[in-house]
Amino acid sequence: MIRGRAVVFRDNVDTDVIIPARYLTSTDPKELAKHCMEGLDPNFPNRITPGETILVAGKNFGCGSSREHAPLAIKGCGVVAVIAASFARIFFRNAINIGLPILESEEAASRIREGDTVAVDLATGEIRNETTGEVFKAQPFPPFLQEIIASGGLMNLVEKRVKANS
């Protein structure tokens, strides 16, 4: 179970505002985190509590350039999950590959408000707004994708399996 306080954004948050291109000289999540959402909300790092924040957004989150840096910056900030009405496909794949939990639920994205406490169960896809008592359902990931996320990303899973077989 993942639990956190919601920080809410609107529709069509693109990768250029998640992490502006001038910072793409690094792939270090902690370095990218310093500038996360800077193109939309320069105060974003002050709005989150690392390890206790769930980012909630509208439709088409992560659209724009196909950069892995965007989910890396979000994860580097300590955001524990992202819930959106929908994700741009390349962001969706990149988020899974780096182990950032994401869930699609148009209803949850439209009903969760800034500061609400939200709990997410990745195995069942259940999203619970603990502030209002509302429960929403997202499509849970199949076990192999849950394993990638639980391992902290695809490369960590591959490394773990290589070590287990050597």
Tab-separated table of C-alpha atoms in Angstrom:
chain	number	residue	atom	x	y	z
A	1	MET	CA	0.000	0.000	0.000
A	2	ILE	CA	1.275	3.434	-0.968
A	3	ARG	CA	-0.019	6.422	0.978
A	4	GLY	CA	0.536	10.136	0.561
A	5	ARG	CA	-0.828	13.640	0.391
A	6	ALA	CA	-2.039	14.770	-3.041
A	7	VAL	CA	-0.412	17.524	-5.055
A	8	VAL	CA	-2.687	18.277	-7.999
A	9	PHE	CA	-1.965	19.513	-11.519
A	10	ARG	CA	-4.142	20.093	-14.561
A	11	ASP	CA	-4.375	18.453	-18.032
A	12	ASN	CA	-1.559	18.255	-20.595
A	13	VAL	CA	1.428	18.599	-18.265
A	14	ASP	CA	4.266	18.042	-20.713
A	15	THR	CA	7.789	16.774	-20.156
A	16	ASP	CA	9.232	20.235	-20.857
A	17	VAL	CA	7.577	21.615	-17.720
A	18	ILE	CA	8.227	18.467	-15.686
A	19	ILE	CA	11.964	18.877	-16.337
A	20	PRO	CA	13.046	21.758	-18.603
A	21	ALA	CA	15.451	20.757	-21.400
A	22	ARG	CA	18.324	22.859	-20.014
A	23	TYR	CA	18.704	20.314	-17.174
A	24	LEU	CA	18.936	17.228	-19.379
A	25	THR	CA	22.712	17.107	-19.025
A	26	SER	CA	22.228	14.852	-16.001
A	27	THR	CA	20.444	11.561	-15.419
A	28	ASP	CA	20.963	11.741	-11.648
A	29	PRO	CA	17.449	11.657	-10.113
A	30	LYS	CA	18.508	13.831	-7.148
A	31	GLU	CA	19.962	16.488	-9.466
A	32	LEU	CA	16.870	16.400	-11.723
A	33	ALA	CA	14.641	16.613	-8.636
A	34	LYS	CA	15.962	20.091	-7.857
A	35	HIS	CA	14.264	21.347	-11.028
A	36	CYS	CA	11.203	19.064	-11.160
A	37	MET	CA	8.069	20.907	-12.356
A	38	GLU	CA	10.101	24.123	-12.511
A	39	GLY	CA	8.525	24.999	-15.856
A	40	LEU	CA	5.051	24.938	-14.313
A	41	ASP	CA	5.509	25.505	-10.584
A	42	PRO	CA	8.955	26.647	-9.377
A	43	ASN	CA	7.700	26.120	-5.805
A	44	PHE	CA	6.963	22.422	-6.419
A	45	PRO	CA	9.847	21.062	-4.304
A	46	ASN	CA	8.440	23.022	-1.339
A	47	ARG	CA	4.941	21.605	-1.890
A	48	ILE	CA	5.985	17.998	-1.494
A	49	THR	CA	7.118	15.819	1.360
A	50	PRO	CA	9.545	13.227	-0.010
A	51	GLY	CA	8.157	9.731	0.433
A	52	GLU	CA	4.716	11.073	1.322
A	53	THR	CA	3.437	12.789	-1.823
A	54	ILE	CA	1.200	11.459	-4.586
A	55	LEU	CA	1.068	13.560	-7.725
A	56	VAL	CA	-2.426	13.759	-9.275
A	57	ALA	CA	-3.002	15.174	-12.749
A	58	GLY	CA	-5.567	15.392	-15.494
A	59	LYS	CA	-5.451	14.054	-19.032
A	60	ASN	CA	-2.348	13.424	-21.129
A	61	PHE	CA	0.207	13.695	-18.314
A	62	GLY	CA	3.780	13.475	-19.590
A	63	CYS	CA	3.054	14.476	-23.180
A	64	GLY	CA	5.749	16.082	-25.308
A	65	SER	CA	9.348	14.977	-25.646
A	66	SER	CA	10.053	11.318	-25.044
A	67	ARG	CA	12.540	11.831	-22.258
A	68	GLU	CA	13.166	9.399	-19.446
A	69	HIS	CA	14.318	12.355	-17.363
A	70	ALA	CA	10.710	13.366	-16.593
A	71	PRO	CA	9.755	10.327	-14.487
A	72	LEU	CA	13.311	10.259	-13.074
A	73	ALA	CA	12.865	13.835	-11.806
A	74	ILE	CA	9.477	13.007	-10.251
A	75	LYS	CA	10.827	9.880	-8.579
A	76	GLY	CA	13.943	11.756	-7.490
A	77	CYS	CA	11.752	14.286	-5.645
A	78	GLY	CA	10.348	11.485	-3.541
A	79	VAL	CA	6.907	11.378	-5.163
A	80	VAL	CA	5.635	7.880	-4.335
A	81	ALA	CA	3.045	7.530	-7.125
A	82	VAL	CA	1.350	9.418	-9.943
A	83	ILE	CA	-2.381	9.197	-10.618
A	84	ALA	CA	-3.663	10.771	-13.825
A	85	ALA	CA	-6.782	10.710	-15.960
A	86	SER	CA	-4.468	9.515	-18.740
A	87	PHE	CA	-0.758	9.373	-19.536
A	88	ALA	CA	1.143	10.007	-22.728
A	89	ARG	CA	2.229	6.548	-23.863
A	90	ILE	CA	5.994	7.187	-23.818
A	91	PHE	CA	5.803	8.674	-20.307
A	92	PHE	CA	3.799	5.631	-19.239
A	93	ARG	CA	6.532	3.273	-20.469
A	94	ASN	CA	9.363	5.368	-19.090
A	95	ALA	CA	7.688	5.551	-15.661
A	96	ILE	CA	7.375	1.769	-15.477
A	97	ASN	CA	10.933	1.283	-16.711
A	98	ILE	CA	12.339	3.449	-13.921
A	99	GLY	CA	9.990	2.009	-11.278
A	100	LEU	CA	7.688	4.980	-10.717
A	101	PRO	CA	4.217	3.692	-9.728
A	102	ILE	CA	1.498	5.178	-11.945
A	103	LEU	CA	-2.238	4.605	-12.180
A	104	GLU	CA	-4.830	5.812	-14.674
A	105	SER	CA	-8.221	6.800	-13.317
A	106	GLU	CA	-10.178	9.660	-14.803
A	107	GLU	CA	-12.631	9.596	-11.903
A	108	ALA	CA	-9.919	9.674	-9.204
A	109	ALA	CA	-8.034	12.436	-11.017
A	110	SER	CA	-11.163	14.576	-11.192
A	111	ARG	CA	-12.257	14.010	-7.568
A	112	ILE	CA	-8.991	14.146	-5.577
A	113	ARG	CA	-8.161	17.643	-4.297
A	114	GLU	CA	-4.921	19.281	-3.259
A	115	GLY	CA	-3.902	18.062	0.200
A	116	ASP	CA	-6.218	15.028	0.293
A	117	THR	CA	-4.683	11.903	1.805
A	118	VAL	CA	-4.689	9.129	-0.781
A	119	ALA	CA	-3.866	5.407	-0.479
A	120	VAL	CA	-3.054	3.280	-3.513
A	121	ASP	CA	-2.952	-0.501	-3.800
A	122	LEU	CA	-0.978	-1.350	-6.937
A	123	ALA	CA	-1.925	-5.038	-6.815
A	124	THR	CA	-5.663	-4.355	-7.012
A	125	GLY	CA	-5.659	-0.915	-8.630
A	126	GLU	CA	-7.703	0.519	-5.768
A	127	ILE	CA	-7.302	4.233	-5.081
A	128	ARG	CA	-8.787	5.379	-1.786
A	129	ASN	CA	-9.244	9.039	-0.954
A	130	GLU	CA	-8.919	8.770	2.819
A	131	THR	CA	-9.977	12.406	3.238
A	132	THR	CA	-13.395	11.924	1.620
A	133	GLY	CA	-13.821	8.154	1.896
A	134	GLU	CA	-14.246	7.769	-1.867
A	135	VAL	CA	-12.837	4.680	-3.558
A	136	PHE	CA	-11.820	4.546	-7.214
A	137	LYS	CA	-10.674	1.699	-9.406
A	138	ALA	CA	-7.763	1.781	-11.817
A	139	GLN	CA	-6.632	-1.087	-13.998
A	140	PRO	CA	-3.986	-2.956	-11.976
A	141	PHE	CA	-0.758	-3.863	-13.716
A	142	PRO	CA	-0.120	-7.499	-14.569
A	143	PRO	CA	2.335	-9.267	-12.231
A	144	PHE	CA	5.384	-8.827	-14.508
A	145	LEU	CA	4.934	-5.019	-14.534
A	146	GLN	CA	4.322	-4.975	-10.782
A	147	GLU	CA	7.614	-6.844	-10.395
A	148	ILE	CA	9.432	-4.168	-12.433
A	149	ILE	CA	7.966	-1.379	-10.272
A	150	ALA	CA	8.618	-3.274	-7.016
A	151	SER	CA	12.247	-3.777	-8.099
A	152	GLY	CA	12.712	-0.043	-8.575
A	153	GLY	CA	12.783	-0.293	-12.363
A	154	LEU	CA	13.638	-2.575	-15.258
A	155	MET	CA	17.428	-2.305	-14.895
A	156	ASN	CA	17.247	-3.209	-11.198
A	157	LEU	CA	15.084	-6.231	-12.013
A	158	VAL	CA	17.498	-7.399	-14.735
A	159	GLU	CA	20.470	-6.924	-12.401
A	160	LYS	CA	18.685	-8.892	-9.665
A	161	ARG	CA	17.917	-11.752	-12.051
A	162	VAL	CA	21.462	-11.846	-13.461
A	163	LYS	CA	22.886	-12.059	-9.920
A	164	ALA	CA	20.410	-14.812	-9.026
A	165	ASN	CA	21.498	-16.861	-12.051
A	166	SER	CA	25.260	-16.457	-11.626
